[in-house]
Short mmCIF file of C-alpha atoms and ligand atoms in Angstrom, two decimals:
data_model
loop_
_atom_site.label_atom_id
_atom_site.label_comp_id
_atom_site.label_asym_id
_atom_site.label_seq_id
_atom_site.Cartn_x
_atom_site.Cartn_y
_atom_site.Cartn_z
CA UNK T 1 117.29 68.17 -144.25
CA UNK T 2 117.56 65.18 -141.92
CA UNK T 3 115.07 63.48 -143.24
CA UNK T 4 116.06 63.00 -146.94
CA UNK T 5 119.78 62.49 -145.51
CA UNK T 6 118.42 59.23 -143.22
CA UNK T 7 116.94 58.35 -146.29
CA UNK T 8 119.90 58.52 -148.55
CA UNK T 9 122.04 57.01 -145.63
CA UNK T 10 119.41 54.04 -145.77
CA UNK T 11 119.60 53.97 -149.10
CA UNK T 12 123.83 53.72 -149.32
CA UNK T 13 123.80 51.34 -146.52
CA UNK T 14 121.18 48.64 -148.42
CA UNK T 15 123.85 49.14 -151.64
CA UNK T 16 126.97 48.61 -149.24
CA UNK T 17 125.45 45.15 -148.53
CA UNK T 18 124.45 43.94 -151.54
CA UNK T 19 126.76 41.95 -153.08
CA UNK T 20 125.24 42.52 -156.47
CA UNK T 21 127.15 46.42 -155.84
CA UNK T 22 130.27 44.65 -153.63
CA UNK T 23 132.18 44.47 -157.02
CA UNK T 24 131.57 48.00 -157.99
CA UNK T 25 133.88 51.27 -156.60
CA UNK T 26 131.21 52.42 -154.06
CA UNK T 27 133.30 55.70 -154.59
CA UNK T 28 130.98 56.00 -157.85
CA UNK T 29 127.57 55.45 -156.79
CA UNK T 30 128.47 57.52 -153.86
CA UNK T 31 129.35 60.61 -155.77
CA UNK T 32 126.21 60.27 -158.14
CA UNK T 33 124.10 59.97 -155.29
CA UNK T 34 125.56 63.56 -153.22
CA UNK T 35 125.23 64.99 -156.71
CA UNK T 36 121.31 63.66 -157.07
CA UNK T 37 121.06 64.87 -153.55
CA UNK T 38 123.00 68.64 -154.07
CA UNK T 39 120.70 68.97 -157.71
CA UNK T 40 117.19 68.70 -155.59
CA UNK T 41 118.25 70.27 -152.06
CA UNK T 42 120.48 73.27 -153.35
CA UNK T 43 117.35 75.79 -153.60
CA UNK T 44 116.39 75.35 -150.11
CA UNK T 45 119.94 76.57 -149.37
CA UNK T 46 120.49 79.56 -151.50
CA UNK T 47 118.60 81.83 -153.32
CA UNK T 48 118.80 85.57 -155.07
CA UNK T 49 122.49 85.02 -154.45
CA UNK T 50 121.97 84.80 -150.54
CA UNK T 51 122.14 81.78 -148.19
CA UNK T 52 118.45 81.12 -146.66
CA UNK T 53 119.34 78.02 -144.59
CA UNK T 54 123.00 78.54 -143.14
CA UNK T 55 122.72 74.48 -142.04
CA UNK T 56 121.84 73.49 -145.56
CA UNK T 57 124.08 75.68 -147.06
CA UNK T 58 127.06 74.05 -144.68
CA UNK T 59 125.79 70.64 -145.99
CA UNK T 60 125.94 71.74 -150.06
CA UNK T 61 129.55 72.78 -149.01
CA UNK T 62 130.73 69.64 -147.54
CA UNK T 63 128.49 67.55 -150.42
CA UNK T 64 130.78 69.29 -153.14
CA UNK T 65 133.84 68.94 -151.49
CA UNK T 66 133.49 65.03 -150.59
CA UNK T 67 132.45 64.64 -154.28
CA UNK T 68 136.02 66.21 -155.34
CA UNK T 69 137.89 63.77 -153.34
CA UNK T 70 135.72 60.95 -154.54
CA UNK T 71 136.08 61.95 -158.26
CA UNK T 72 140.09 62.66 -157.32
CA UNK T 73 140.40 59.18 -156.38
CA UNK T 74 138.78 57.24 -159.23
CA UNK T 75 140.92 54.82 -160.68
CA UNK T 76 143.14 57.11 -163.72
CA UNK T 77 141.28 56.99 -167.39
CA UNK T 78 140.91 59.66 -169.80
CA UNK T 79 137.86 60.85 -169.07
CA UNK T 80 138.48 61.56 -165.13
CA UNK T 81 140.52 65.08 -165.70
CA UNK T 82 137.25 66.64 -167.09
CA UNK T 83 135.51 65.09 -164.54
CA UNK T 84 137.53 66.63 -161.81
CA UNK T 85 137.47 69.65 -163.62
CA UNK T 86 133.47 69.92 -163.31
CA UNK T 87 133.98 68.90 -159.79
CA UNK T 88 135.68 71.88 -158.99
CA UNK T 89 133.79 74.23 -161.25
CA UNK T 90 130.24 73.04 -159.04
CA UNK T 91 132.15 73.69 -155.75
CA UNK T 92 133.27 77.39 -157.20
CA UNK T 93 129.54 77.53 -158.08
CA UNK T 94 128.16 76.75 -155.02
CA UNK T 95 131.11 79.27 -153.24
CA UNK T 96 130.07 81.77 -155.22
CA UNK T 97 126.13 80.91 -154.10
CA UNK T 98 124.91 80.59 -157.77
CA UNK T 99 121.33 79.95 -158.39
CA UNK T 100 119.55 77.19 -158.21
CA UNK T 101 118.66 75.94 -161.61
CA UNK T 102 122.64 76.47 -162.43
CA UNK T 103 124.10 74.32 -159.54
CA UNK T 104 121.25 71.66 -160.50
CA UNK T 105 122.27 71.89 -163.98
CA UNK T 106 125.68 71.26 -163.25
CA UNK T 107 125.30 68.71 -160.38
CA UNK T 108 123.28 66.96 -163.47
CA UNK T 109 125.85 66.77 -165.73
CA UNK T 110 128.39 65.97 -163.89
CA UNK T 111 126.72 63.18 -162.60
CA UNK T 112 125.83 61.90 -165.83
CA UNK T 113 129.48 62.38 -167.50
CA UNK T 114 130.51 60.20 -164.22
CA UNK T 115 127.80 57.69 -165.01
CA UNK T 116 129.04 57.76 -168.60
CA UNK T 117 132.60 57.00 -167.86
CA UNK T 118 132.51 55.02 -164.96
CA UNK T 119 129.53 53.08 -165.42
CA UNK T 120 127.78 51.35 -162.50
CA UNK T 121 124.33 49.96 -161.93
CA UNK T 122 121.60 51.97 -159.32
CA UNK T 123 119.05 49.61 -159.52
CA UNK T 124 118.45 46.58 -157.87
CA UNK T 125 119.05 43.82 -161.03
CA UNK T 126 115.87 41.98 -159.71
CA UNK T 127 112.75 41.98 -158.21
CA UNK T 128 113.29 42.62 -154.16
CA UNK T 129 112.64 39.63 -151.99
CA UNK T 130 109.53 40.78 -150.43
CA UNK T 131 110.10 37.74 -147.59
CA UNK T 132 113.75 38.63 -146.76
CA UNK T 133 112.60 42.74 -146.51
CA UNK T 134 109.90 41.61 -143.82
CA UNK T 135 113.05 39.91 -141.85
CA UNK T 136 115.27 42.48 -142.37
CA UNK T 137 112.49 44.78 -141.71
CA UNK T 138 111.81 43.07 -138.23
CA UNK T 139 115.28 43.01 -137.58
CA UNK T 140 116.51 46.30 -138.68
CA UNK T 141 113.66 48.54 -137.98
CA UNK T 142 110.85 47.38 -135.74
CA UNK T 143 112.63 48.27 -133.03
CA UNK T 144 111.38 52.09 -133.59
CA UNK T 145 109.27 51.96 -136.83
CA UNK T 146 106.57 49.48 -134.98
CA UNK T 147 106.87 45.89 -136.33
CA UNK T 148 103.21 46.44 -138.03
CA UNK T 149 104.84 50.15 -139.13
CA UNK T 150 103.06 52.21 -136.21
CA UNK T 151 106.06 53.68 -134.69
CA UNK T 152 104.39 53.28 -131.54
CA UNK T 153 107.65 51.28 -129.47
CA UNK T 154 109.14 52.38 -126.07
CA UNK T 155 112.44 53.74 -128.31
CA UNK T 156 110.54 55.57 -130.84
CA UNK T 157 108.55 57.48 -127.12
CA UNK T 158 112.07 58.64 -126.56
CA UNK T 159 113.10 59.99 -129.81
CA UNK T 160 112.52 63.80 -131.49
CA UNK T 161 111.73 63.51 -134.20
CA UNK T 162 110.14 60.94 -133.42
CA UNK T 163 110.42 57.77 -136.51
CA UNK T 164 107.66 57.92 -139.12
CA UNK T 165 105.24 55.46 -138.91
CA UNK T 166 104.65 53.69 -141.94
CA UNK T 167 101.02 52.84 -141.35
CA UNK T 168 99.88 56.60 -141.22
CA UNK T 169 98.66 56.91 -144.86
C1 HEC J 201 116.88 54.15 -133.97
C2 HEC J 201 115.56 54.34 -134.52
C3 HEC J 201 115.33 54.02 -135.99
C4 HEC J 201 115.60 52.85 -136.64
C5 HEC J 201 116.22 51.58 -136.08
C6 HEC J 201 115.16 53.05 -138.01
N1 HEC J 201 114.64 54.30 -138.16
FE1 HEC J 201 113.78 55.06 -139.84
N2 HEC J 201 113.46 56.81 -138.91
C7 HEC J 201 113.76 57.07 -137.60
C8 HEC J 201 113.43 58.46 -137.30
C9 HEC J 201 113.64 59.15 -135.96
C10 HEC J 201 112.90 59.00 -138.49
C11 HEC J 201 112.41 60.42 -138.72
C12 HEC J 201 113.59 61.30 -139.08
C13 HEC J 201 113.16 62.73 -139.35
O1 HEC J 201 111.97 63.04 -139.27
O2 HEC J 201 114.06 63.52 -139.64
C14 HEC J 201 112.93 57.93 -139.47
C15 HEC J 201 112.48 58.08 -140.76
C16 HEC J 201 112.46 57.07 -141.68
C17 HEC J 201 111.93 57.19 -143.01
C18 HEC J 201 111.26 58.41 -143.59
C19 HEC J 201 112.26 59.21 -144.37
C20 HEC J 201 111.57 60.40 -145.05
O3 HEC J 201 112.21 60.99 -145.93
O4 HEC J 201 110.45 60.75 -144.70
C21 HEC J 201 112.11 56.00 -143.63
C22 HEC J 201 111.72 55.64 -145.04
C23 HEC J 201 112.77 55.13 -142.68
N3 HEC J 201 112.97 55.81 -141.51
C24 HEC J 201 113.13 53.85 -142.95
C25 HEC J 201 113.78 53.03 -142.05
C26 HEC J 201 114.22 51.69 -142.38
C27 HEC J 201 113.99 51.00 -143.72
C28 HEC J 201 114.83 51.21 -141.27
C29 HEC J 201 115.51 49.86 -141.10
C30 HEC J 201 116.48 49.49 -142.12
C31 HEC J 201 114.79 52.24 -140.26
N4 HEC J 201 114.16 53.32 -140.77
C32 HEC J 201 115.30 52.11 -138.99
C33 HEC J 201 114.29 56.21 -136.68
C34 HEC J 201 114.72 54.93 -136.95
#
């Protein structure tokens, strides 16, 4: 769903440049994040045991295996065998197109066992800056979002689909 992936992609980017998350393996919060992602999109890619979208289905498949190399390359501690483990029992799930509620439940778990062992913040650890967003904001996304959020610009004409606009309740 290319939607919810620009929006995760937005979402990794704004962590990648915060130095607040700089220190942290991004390998982590990466992983957690496909696995948030895999939990909530997995349904619109299989169900009864069949694939109903063959692109989303692709994108499960790829989610699960970049999660296994992330997990492989965490830096050694007890817990990371299991972890792998897990890894590789969601990816034989999602081979074997299990339902939904079981890859969630999985994708769930996992993600929390990685959370638990290799511990790394999600949240922002204060309040945005509301001043530097609008500049960023200008900056970053005017250009086809509408610098009052009407995604009414010459490059957002050109694009399908075309950029939300952020002023459309
Ligand atoms: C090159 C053009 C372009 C730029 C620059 C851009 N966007 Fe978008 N944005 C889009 C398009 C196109 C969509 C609609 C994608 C779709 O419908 O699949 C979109 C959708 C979105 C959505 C809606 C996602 C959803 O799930 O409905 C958000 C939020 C968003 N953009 C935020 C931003 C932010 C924040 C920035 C700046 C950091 C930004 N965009 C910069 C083109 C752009």
């Amino acid at each position: 769903m290319p939607r919810r992936l620009l929006a995760l992609l937005s979402l990794l980017a704004l962590f990648w440049v915060t130095p607040a998350f700089a220190a942290q393996p991004p390998d982590v919060q990466t992983a957690w994040q496909l696995l948030d992602y895999m939990a909530v999109d997995y349904g619109g890619a299989v169900g009864n045991g069949k694939v109903v979208s063959a692109s989303e289905y692709a994108e499960m498949r790829e989610f699960s295996g970049a999660v296994s190399e992330k997990l492989a390359a965490l830096p050694a501690k007890p817990a990371k065998t299991k972890l792998v483990a897990q890894g590789d029992a969601l990816r034989a799930l999602i081979d074997r197109k299990a339902a939904p509620d079981q890859v969630a439940a999985a994708a769930r778990k996992l993600g929390a066992d990685l959370l638990a062992a290799y511990p790394v913040p999600l949240g922002p650890r204060k309040a945005p800056d509301l001043a530097r967003g609008a500049a960023l904001f200008q900056q970053d996304c005017a250009s086809c979002h509408g610098a009052t959020g009407h995604a009414d610009t010459p490059m957002a004409r050109q694009l399908d689909p075309p950029p939300i606009a952020f002023a459309d309740r």
